[in-house]
Amino acid sequence: MMNQKDPDNPIIRFYGSEHPEMFEIERRCMDRDGMVIRHLDRELPDGLVLDVGAGNGFTAIRLCSATRKVIALEPDAGMIDRTVPMMWVKGIAQALPFEESTFDAAYATWAFFFADVPDIDKGLNELNRVVKKGGKLIIVDNAGEDEFSWLAGKSMGSNPDWWRDRGFEQTLIHTSFRFDSLEEANRLLRFYFGDEASSKNSKTEVGYRVVAYSTSVRKR
Ligand SMILES: C[S@@+](CC[C@H](N)C(=O)[O-])C[C@H]1O[C@@H](n2cnc3c(N)ncnc32)[C@H](O)[C@@H]1O
């Protein structure tokens, strides 16, 4: 969720390996009803699928099936959870360690593909290279204009125009962060956004809008 962008570092620093206890709250409470995973499950084909910036594999393992194999690509060794029984590959979105047209589809959930990342186009070119012609690409990010952004005190949304200009269509998903207690909610909100956010919040369920951008790979 919270990322720090450094133009000289190919890996966007994520807090998950330094604060696993906070990431545990985030992953358990964000989209508890699994609406994002259901959307991906519906939209992704069978075959071989790539998850870019897979974190601890939470999403990837839930999308594996008898007919769909998901490969989890993650650059941060501290995020890779080898107890999650799937194929892990260490690497970055800007230089995918796969041959041309390896995958039937690829997706990323809140990872690397943020419009203000300097080399995002390198990552998109790489997706277009490693996915077969006609294969689906799906990028999941924040939609903004929700209770979550209000608590943050700033816009948390991605830029739909940026994606539309590159041929992506968007689907909005209305979900929430649902916490076990107010104490837990405010612990995560304070960690993300500081004391003001946690003092503004009085709810255990915080509305959260997510957007899935999707397109198909075109090759000559
Ligand atoms: C907000 S986490 C999301 C993790 C996972 N996709 C999920 O939804 O739980 C962002 C992830 O992107 C990874 N990441 C950072 N820089 C990256 C890069 N250049 N290429 C691919 N992944 C990257 C981080 O290490 C981190 O695990």
PDB file of C-alpha atoms and ligand atoms in Angstrom:
ATOM      1  CA  MET A   1       0.000   0.000   0.000  1.00  0.00           C
ATOM      2  CA  MET A   2       2.596   2.584   1.014  1.00  0.00           C
ATOM      3  CA  ASN A   3       5.530   2.791  -1.353  1.00  0.00           C
ATOM      4  CA  GLN A   4       8.555   5.039  -1.519  1.00  0.00           C
ATOM      5  CA  LYS A   5       9.770   5.921  -4.995  1.00  0.00           C
ATOM      6  CA  ASP A   6      13.446   6.600  -5.600  1.00  0.00           C
ATOM      7  CA  PRO A   7      14.302   7.329  -9.260  1.00  0.00           C
ATOM      8  CA  ASP A   8      17.736   5.706  -8.858  1.00  0.00           C
ATOM      9  CA  ASN A   9      16.487   2.467  -7.355  1.00  0.00           C
ATOM     10  CA  PRO A  10      14.798  -0.110  -9.618  1.00  0.00           C
ATOM     11  CA  ILE A  11      12.946  -1.521  -6.596  1.00  0.00           C
ATOM     12  CA  ILE A  12      10.222   0.620  -5.057  1.00  0.00           C
ATOM     13  CA  ARG A  13      10.731   0.375  -1.320  1.00  0.00           C
ATOM     14  CA  PHE A  14       7.810  -1.258   0.406  1.00  0.00           C
ATOM     15  CA  TYR A  15       7.380  -1.447   4.156  1.00  0.00           C
ATOM     16  CA  GLY A  16       6.257  -5.105   4.259  1.00  0.00           C
ATOM     17  CA  SER A  17       9.566  -6.789   5.089  1.00  0.00           C
ATOM     18  CA  GLU A  18      10.554  -4.227   7.762  1.00  0.00           C
ATOM     19  CA  HIS A  19       7.123  -4.186   9.404  1.00  0.00           C
ATOM     20  CA  PRO A  20       5.620  -7.629   8.786  1.00  0.00           C
ATOM     21  CA  GLU A  21       3.135  -7.117  11.632  1.00  0.00           C
ATOM     22  CA  MET A  22       1.626  -4.104   9.811  1.00  0.00           C
ATOM     23  CA  PHE A  23       1.582  -5.901   6.466  1.00  0.00           C
ATOM     24  CA  GLU A  24      -0.215  -8.791   8.181  1.00  0.00           C
ATOM     25  CA  ILE A  25      -2.995  -6.377   9.230  1.00  0.00           C
ATOM     26  CA  GLU A  26      -3.121  -4.827   5.753  1.00  0.00           C
ATOM     27  CA  ARG A  27      -3.386  -8.134   3.891  1.00  0.00           C
ATOM     28  CA  ARG A  28      -5.923  -9.633   6.310  1.00  0.00           C
ATOM     29  CA  CYS A  29      -8.211  -6.585   6.497  1.00  0.00           C
ATOM     30  CA  MET A  30      -7.985  -5.108   3.000  1.00  0.00           C
ATOM     31  CA  ASP A  31     -10.725  -6.460   0.714  1.00  0.00           C
ATOM     32  CA  ARG A  32     -11.732  -9.198   3.172  1.00  0.00           C
ATOM     33  CA  ASP A  33     -14.550 -10.307   0.926  1.00  0.00           C
ATOM     34  CA  GLY A  34     -12.016 -11.076  -1.817  1.00  0.00           C
ATOM     35  CA  MET A  35     -13.669  -8.909  -4.478  1.00  0.00           C
ATOM     36  CA  VAL A  36     -10.348  -8.108  -6.170  1.00  0.00           C
ATOM     37  CA  ILE A  37      -9.354 -11.760  -6.258  1.00  0.00           C
ATOM     38  CA  ARG A  38     -12.788 -12.730  -7.627  1.00  0.00           C
ATOM     39  CA  HIS A  39     -12.415 -10.113 -10.372  1.00  0.00           C
ATOM     40  CA  LEU A  40      -8.950 -11.404 -11.313  1.00  0.00           C
ATOM     41  CA  ASP A  41     -10.137 -15.000 -11.196  1.00  0.00           C
ATOM     42  CA  ARG A  42     -12.967 -14.167 -13.602  1.00  0.00           C
ATOM     43  CA  GLU A  43     -10.818 -12.147 -15.990  1.00  0.00           C
ATOM     44  CA  LEU A  44      -7.620 -14.187 -16.130  1.00  0.00           C
ATOM     45  CA  PRO A  45      -7.370 -17.167 -18.479  1.00  0.00           C
ATOM     46  CA  ASP A  46      -6.199 -20.673 -17.706  1.00  0.00           C
ATOM     47  CA  GLY A  47      -2.600 -21.492 -18.541  1.00  0.00           C
ATOM     48  CA  LEU A  48       0.514 -19.711 -17.326  1.00  0.00           C
ATOM     49  CA  VAL A  49       0.032 -16.354 -15.583  1.00  0.00           C
ATOM     50  CA  LEU A  50       2.600 -13.919 -14.131  1.00  0.00           C
ATOM     51  CA  ASP A  51       2.068 -11.911 -10.917  1.00  0.00           C
ATOM     52  CA  VAL A  52       4.466  -8.923 -10.944  1.00  0.00           C
ATOM     53  CA  GLY A  53       5.434  -7.665  -7.474  1.00  0.00           C
ATOM     54  CA  ALA A  54       3.657 -10.550  -5.797  1.00  0.00           C
ATOM     55  CA  GLY A  55       4.583  -9.570  -2.233  1.00  0.00           C
ATOM     56  CA  ASN A  56       4.102 -12.616  -0.008  1.00  0.00           C
ATOM     57  CA  GLY A  57       2.036 -14.435  -2.648  1.00  0.00           C
ATOM     58  CA  PHE A  58      -1.324 -13.751  -0.960  1.00  0.00           C
ATOM     59  CA  THR A  59      -3.115 -13.088  -4.258  1.00  0.00           C
ATOM     60  CA  ALA A  60      -1.122 -15.436  -6.484  1.00  0.00           C
ATOM     61  CA  ILE A  61      -1.795 -18.555  -4.444  1.00  0.00           C
ATOM     62  CA  ARG A  62      -5.532 -17.844  -4.463  1.00  0.00           C
ATOM     63  CA  LEU A  63      -5.533 -17.637  -8.258  1.00  0.00           C
ATOM     64  CA  CYS A  64      -3.764 -20.951  -8.819  1.00  0.00           C
ATOM     65  CA  SER A  65      -5.965 -23.834  -9.887  1.00  0.00           C
ATOM     66  CA  ALA A  66      -5.750 -27.196 -11.610  1.00  0.00           C
ATOM     67  CA  THR A  67      -5.827 -25.360 -14.942  1.00  0.00           C
ATOM     68  CA  ARG A  68      -4.003 -22.111 -14.106  1.00  0.00           C
ATOM     69  CA  LYS A  69      -0.426 -21.879 -12.899  1.00  0.00           C
ATOM     70  CA  VAL A  70       0.656 -18.518 -11.445  1.00  0.00           C
ATOM     71  CA  ILE A  71       4.331 -17.546 -11.211  1.00  0.00           C
ATOM     72  CA  ALA A  72       5.081 -15.030  -8.438  1.00  0.00           C
ATOM     73  CA  LEU A  73       7.769 -12.474  -9.346  1.00  0.00           C
ATOM     74  CA  GLU A  74       9.070 -10.418  -6.417  1.00  0.00           C
ATOM     75  CA  PRO A  75      12.314  -8.407  -6.025  1.00  0.00           C
ATOM     76  CA  ASP A  76      12.441  -8.190  -2.219  1.00  0.00           C
ATOM     77  CA  ALA A  77      13.776 -11.394  -0.661  1.00  0.00           C
ATOM     78  CA  GLY A  78      12.201 -10.296   2.628  1.00  0.00           C
ATOM     79  CA  MET A  79       8.724 -10.394   1.063  1.00  0.00           C
ATOM     80  CA  ILE A  80       9.038 -13.804  -0.591  1.00  0.00           C
ATOM     81  CA  ASP A  81       7.284 -16.382   1.559  1.00  0.00           C
ATOM     82  CA  ARG A  82       8.674 -19.775   0.625  1.00  0.00           C
ATOM     83  CA  THR A  83       6.016 -21.484   2.750  1.00  0.00           C
ATOM     84  CA  VAL A  84       3.498 -20.424   0.071  1.00  0.00           C
ATOM     85  CA  PRO A  85       3.685 -23.413  -2.264  1.00  0.00           C
ATOM     86  CA  MET A  86       4.125 -21.855  -5.668  1.00  0.00           C
ATOM     87  CA  MET A  87       6.856 -20.995  -8.125  1.00  0.00           C
ATOM     88  CA  TRP A  88       8.774 -17.904  -6.972  1.00  0.00           C
ATOM     89  CA  VAL A  89      11.085 -15.855  -9.178  1.00  0.00           C
ATOM     90  CA  LYS A  90      13.240 -12.991  -7.889  1.00  0.00           C
ATOM     91  CA  GLY A  91      13.205 -10.094 -10.345  1.00  0.00           C
ATOM     92  CA  ILE A  92      11.946  -6.633 -11.238  1.00  0.00           C
ATOM     93  CA  ALA A  93       9.157  -5.452 -13.517  1.00  0.00           C
ATOM     94  CA  GLN A  94      11.580  -3.427 -15.674  1.00  0.00           C
ATOM     95  CA  ALA A  95      13.654  -6.493 -16.682  1.00  0.00           C
ATOM     96  CA  LEU A  96      11.504  -9.611 -16.531  1.00  0.00           C
ATOM     97  CA  PRO A  97      13.658 -12.757 -16.554  1.00  0.00           C
ATOM     98  CA  PHE A  98      11.475 -14.590 -19.092  1.00  0.00           C
ATOM     99  CA  GLU A  99      11.496 -15.193 -22.814  1.00  0.00           C
ATOM    100  CA  GLU A 100       9.192 -13.487 -25.316  1.00  0.00           C
ATOM    101  CA  SER A 101       5.555 -14.751 -25.269  1.00  0.00           C
ATOM    102  CA  THR A 102       5.999 -17.021 -22.243  1.00  0.00           C
ATOM    103  CA  PHE A 103       2.715 -16.199 -20.467  1.00  0.00           C
ATOM    104  CA  ASP A 104      -0.976 -16.343 -21.293  1.00  0.00           C
ATOM    105  CA  ALA A 105      -1.576 -13.278 -19.083  1.00  0.00           C
ATOM    106  CA  ALA A 106       0.042 -11.087 -16.417  1.00  0.00           C
ATOM    107  CA  TYR A 107      -1.222  -8.903 -13.586  1.00  0.00           C
ATOM    108  CA  ALA A 108       0.040  -6.716 -10.761  1.00  0.00           C
ATOM    109  CA  THR A 109      -1.800  -5.721  -7.577  1.00  0.00           C
ATOM    110  CA  TRP A 110      -0.632  -2.438  -6.028  1.00  0.00           C
ATOM    111  CA  ALA A 111       2.892  -3.089  -7.253  1.00  0.00           C
ATOM    112  CA  PHE A 112       5.349  -1.094  -9.395  1.00  0.00           C
ATOM    113  CA  PHE A 113       2.750   0.120 -11.970  1.00  0.00           C
ATOM    114  CA  PHE A 114       2.119   3.501 -10.383  1.00  0.00           C
ATOM    115  CA  ALA A 115       1.861   6.314 -12.909  1.00  0.00           C
ATOM    116  CA  ASP A 116       4.574   8.399 -11.205  1.00  0.00           C
ATOM    117  CA  VAL A 117       7.195   5.637 -11.293  1.00  0.00           C
ATOM    118  CA  PRO A 118       9.889   6.939 -13.678  1.00  0.00           C
ATOM    119  CA  ASP A 119      10.362   3.726 -15.652  1.00  0.00           C
ATOM    120  CA  ILE A 120       6.772   2.480 -15.696  1.00  0.00           C
ATOM    121  CA  ASP A 121       6.857   2.298 -19.521  1.00  0.00           C
ATOM    122  CA  LYS A 122       9.811  -0.082 -19.283  1.00  0.00           C
ATOM    123  CA  GLY A 123       7.634  -2.325 -17.115  1.00  0.00           C
ATOM    124  CA  LEU A 124       4.734  -2.110 -19.563  1.00  0.00           C
ATOM    125  CA  ASN A 125       7.041  -2.942 -22.483  1.00  0.00           C
ATOM    126  CA  GLU A 126       8.262  -5.941 -20.555  1.00  0.00           C
ATOM    127  CA  LEU A 127       4.702  -7.147 -19.927  1.00  0.00           C
ATOM    128  CA  ASN A 128       3.952  -6.795 -23.629  1.00  0.00           C
ATOM    129  CA  ARG A 129       7.086  -8.766 -24.432  1.00  0.00           C
ATOM    130  CA  VAL A 130       6.602 -11.741 -22.094  1.00  0.00           C
ATOM    131  CA  VAL A 131       2.834 -12.177 -22.617  1.00  0.00           C
ATOM    132  CA  LYS A 132       1.533 -13.824 -25.792  1.00  0.00           C
ATOM    133  CA  LYS A 133      -0.327 -11.848 -28.466  1.00  0.00           C
ATOM    134  CA  GLY A 134      -3.943 -11.363 -27.348  1.00  0.00           C
ATOM    135  CA  GLY A 135      -3.058 -12.226 -23.727  1.00  0.00           C
ATOM    136  CA  LYS A 136      -4.547 -10.140 -20.958  1.00  0.00           C
ATOM    137  CA  LEU A 137      -2.745  -7.562 -18.797  1.00  0.00           C
ATOM    138  CA  ILE A 138      -4.431  -6.389 -15.590  1.00  0.00           C
ATOM    139  CA  ILE A 139      -3.111  -3.689 -13.262  1.00  0.00           C
ATOM    140  CA  VAL A 140      -4.867  -3.187  -9.918  1.00  0.00           C
ATOM    141  CA  ASP A 141      -4.478   0.095  -8.023  1.00  0.00           C
ATOM    142  CA  ASN A 142      -6.356   2.539  -5.808  1.00  0.00           C
ATOM    143  CA  ALA A 143      -9.275   4.401  -7.385  1.00  0.00           C
ATOM    144  CA  GLY A 144      -9.379   7.161  -4.742  1.00  0.00           C
ATOM    145  CA  GLU A 145     -12.377   9.358  -3.797  1.00  0.00           C
ATOM    146  CA  ASP A 146     -13.334   7.059  -0.944  1.00  0.00           C
ATOM    147  CA  GLU A 147     -13.268   6.981   2.854  1.00  0.00           C
ATOM    148  CA  PHE A 148      -9.733   5.675   2.772  1.00  0.00           C
ATOM    149  CA  SER A 149      -8.473   8.734   0.814  1.00  0.00           C
ATOM    150  CA  TRP A 150     -10.465  11.039   3.084  1.00  0.00           C
ATOM    151  CA  LEU A 151      -8.640   9.613   6.111  1.00  0.00           C
ATOM    152  CA  ALA A 152      -5.321   9.938   4.276  1.00  0.00           C
ATOM    153  CA  GLY A 153      -6.066  13.628   3.758  1.00  0.00           C
ATOM    154  CA  LYS A 154      -4.856  13.385   0.164  1.00  0.00           C
ATOM    155  CA  SER A 155      -5.803  11.814  -3.117  1.00  0.00           C
ATOM    156  CA  MET A 156      -4.871   8.143  -3.115  1.00  0.00           C
ATOM    157  CA  GLY A 157      -6.188   7.474  -6.606  1.00  0.00           C
ATOM    158  CA  SER A 158      -4.300   6.381  -9.697  1.00  0.00           C
ATOM    159  CA  ASN A 159      -4.662   8.339 -12.917  1.00  0.00           C
ATOM    160  CA  PRO A 160      -7.330   6.755 -15.185  1.00  0.00           C
ATOM    161  CA  ASP A 161      -6.443   9.067 -18.117  1.00  0.00           C
ATOM    162  CA  TRP A 162      -2.880   7.829 -18.105  1.00  0.00           C
ATOM    163  CA  TRP A 163      -4.084   4.246 -18.467  1.00  0.00           C
ATOM    164  CA  ARG A 164      -6.782   5.083 -21.001  1.00  0.00           C
ATOM    165  CA  ASP A 165      -4.162   6.785 -23.193  1.00  0.00           C
ATOM    166  CA  ARG A 166      -2.315   3.468 -23.250  1.00  0.00           C
ATOM    167  CA  GLY A 167      -5.399   1.482 -24.286  1.00  0.00           C
ATOM    168  CA  PHE A 168      -6.500   0.169 -20.896  1.00  0.00           C
ATOM    169  CA  GLU A 169     -10.155  -0.122 -19.881  1.00  0.00           C
ATOM    170  CA  GLN A 170     -11.132   0.276 -16.258  1.00  0.00           C
ATOM    171  CA  THR A 171     -13.393  -1.620 -13.882  1.00  0.00           C
ATOM    172  CA  LEU A 172     -14.219  -0.135 -10.481  1.00  0.00           C
ATOM    173  CA  ILE A 173     -14.410  -2.429  -7.475  1.00  0.00           C
ATOM    174  CA  HIS A 174     -16.114  -1.151  -4.327  1.00  0.00           C
ATOM    175  CA  THR A 175     -14.590  -2.869  -1.336  1.00  0.00           C
ATOM    176  CA  SER A 176     -13.339  -1.948   2.142  1.00  0.00           C
ATOM    177  CA  PHE A 177     -10.791  -2.415   4.855  1.00  0.00           C
ATOM    178  CA  ARG A 178     -12.609  -4.378   7.569  1.00  0.00           C
ATOM    179  CA  PHE A 179     -10.715  -4.520  10.847  1.00  0.00           C
ATOM    180  CA  ASP A 180     -11.221  -6.745  13.896  1.00  0.00           C
ATOM    181  CA  SER A 181     -11.313  -3.719  16.205  1.00  0.00           C
ATOM    182  CA  LEU A 182     -11.068   0.059  16.202  1.00  0.00           C
ATOM    183  CA  GLU A 183      -7.683  -0.276  17.866  1.00  0.00           C
ATOM    184  CA  GLU A 184      -6.438  -2.363  14.938  1.00  0.00           C
ATOM    185  CA  ALA A 185      -7.931   0.068  12.377  1.00  0.00           C
ATOM    186  CA  ASN A 186      -6.241   3.039  13.964  1.00  0.00           C
ATOM    187  CA  ARG A 187      -2.954   1.239  14.389  1.00  0.00           C
ATOM    188  CA  LEU A 188      -2.721   0.701  10.623  1.00  0.00           C
ATOM    189  CA  LEU A 189      -4.070   4.159   9.745  1.00  0.00           C
ATOM    190  CA  ARG A 190      -1.559   5.815  12.092  1.00  0.00           C
ATOM    191  CA  PHE A 191       1.218   3.795  10.517  1.00  0.00           C
ATOM    192  CA  TYR A 192       0.123   4.777   6.994  1.00  0.00           C
ATOM    193  CA  PHE A 193      -0.859   8.409   7.461  1.00  0.00           C
ATOM    194  CA  GLY A 194       0.017   9.604  10.987  1.00  0.00           C
ATOM    195  CA  ASP A 195      -1.908  10.598  14.117  1.00  0.00           C
ATOM    196  CA  GLU A 196      -4.403  12.867  12.380  1.00  0.00           C
ATOM    197  CA  ALA A 197      -5.801  10.031  10.258  1.00  0.00           C
ATOM    198  CA  SER A 198      -6.268   7.747  13.231  1.00  0.00           C
ATOM    199  CA  SER A 199      -7.895  10.494  15.302  1.00  0.00           C
ATOM    200  CA  LYS A 200     -10.382  11.173  12.437  1.00  0.00           C
ATOM    201  CA  ASN A 201     -11.431   7.536  12.225  1.00  0.00           C
ATOM    202  CA  SER A 202     -14.189   6.008  14.353  1.00  0.00           C
ATOM    203  CA  LYS A 203     -15.043   2.968  12.218  1.00  0.00           C
ATOM    204  CA  THR A 204     -13.889  -0.628  11.952  1.00  0.00           C
ATOM    205  CA  GLU A 205     -14.901  -0.712   8.271  1.00  0.00           C
ATOM    206  CA  VAL A 206     -13.440   1.898   5.916  1.00  0.00           C
ATOM    207  CA  GLY A 207     -14.783   2.223   2.359  1.00  0.00           C
ATOM    208  CA  TYR A 208     -12.154   1.580  -0.281  1.00  0.00           C
ATOM    209  CA  ARG A 209     -12.439   1.878  -4.075  1.00  0.00           C
ATOM    210  CA  VAL A 210     -10.095  -0.133  -6.235  1.00  0.00           C
ATOM    211  CA  VAL A 211      -9.629   0.000  -9.989  1.00  0.00           C
ATOM    212  CA  ALA A 212      -8.555  -2.796 -12.329  1.00  0.00           C
ATOM    213  CA  TYR A 213      -7.078  -1.559 -15.621  1.00  0.00           C
ATOM    214  CA  SER A 214      -7.034  -4.156 -18.363  1.00  0.00           C
ATOM    215  CA  THR A 215      -5.982  -4.530 -21.970  1.00  0.00           C
ATOM    216  CA  SER A 216      -4.845  -7.193 -24.406  1.00  0.00           C
ATOM    217  CA  VAL A 217      -1.341  -7.536 -25.761  1.00  0.00           C
ATOM    218  CA  ARG A 218      -0.909  -6.417 -29.365  1.00  0.00           C
ATOM    219  CA  LYS A 219       2.145  -7.559 -31.253  1.00  0.00           C
ATOM    220  CA  ARG A 220       3.107  -7.073 -34.852  1.00  0.00           C
TER     221      ARG A 220
HETATM  222  C1  LIG B   1       2.206  -2.910  -2.017  1.00  0.00           C
HETATM  223  S1  LIG B   1       3.143  -4.397  -2.233  1.00  0.00           S
HETATM  224  C2  LIG B   1       1.930  -5.406  -3.006  1.00  0.00           C
HETATM  225  C3  LIG B   1       2.227  -6.867  -2.892  1.00  0.00           C
HETATM  226  C4  LIG B   1       1.198  -7.797  -3.530  1.00  0.00           C
HETATM  227  N1  LIG B   1       1.051  -7.554  -4.953  1.00  0.00           N
HETATM  228  C5  LIG B   1      -0.124  -7.698  -2.831  1.00  0.00           C
HETATM  229  O1  LIG B   1      -1.113  -7.236  -3.435  1.00  0.00           O
HETATM  230  O2  LIG B   1      -0.189  -8.077  -1.641  1.00  0.00           O
HETATM  231  C6  LIG B   1       4.233  -3.923  -3.563  1.00  0.00           C
HETATM  232  C7  LIG B   1       5.230  -5.013  -3.951  1.00  0.00           C
HETATM  233  O3  LIG B   1       5.912  -4.608  -5.158  1.00  0.00           O
HETATM  234  C8  LIG B   1       7.259  -5.003  -5.035  1.00  0.00           C
HETATM  235  N2  LIG B   1       8.099  -4.199  -5.934  1.00  0.00           N
HETATM  236  C9  LIG B   1       8.819  -3.085  -5.660  1.00  0.00           C
HETATM  237  N3  LIG B   1       9.531  -2.686  -6.709  1.00  0.00           N
HETATM  238  C10 LIG B   1       9.269  -3.556  -7.712  1.00  0.00           C
HETATM  239  C11 LIG B   1       9.723  -3.671  -9.053  1.00  0.00           C
HETATM  240  N4  LIG B   1      10.572  -2.807  -9.560  1.00  0.00           N
HETATM  241  N5  LIG B   1       9.257  -4.698  -9.792  1.00  0.00           N
HETATM  242  C12 LIG B   1       8.365  -5.585  -9.280  1.00  0.00           C
HETATM  243  N6  LIG B   1       7.902  -5.514  -8.002  1.00  0.00           N
HETATM  244  C13 LIG B   1       8.342  -4.521  -7.231  1.00  0.00           C
HETATM  245  C14 LIG B   1       7.568  -4.761  -3.552  1.00  0.00           C
HETATM  246  O4  LIG B   1       8.740  -5.457  -3.134  1.00  0.00           O
HETATM  247  C15 LIG B   1       6.309  -5.251  -2.887  1.00  0.00           C
HETATM  248  O5  LIG B   1       6.343  -6.596  -2.545  1.00  0.00           O
END
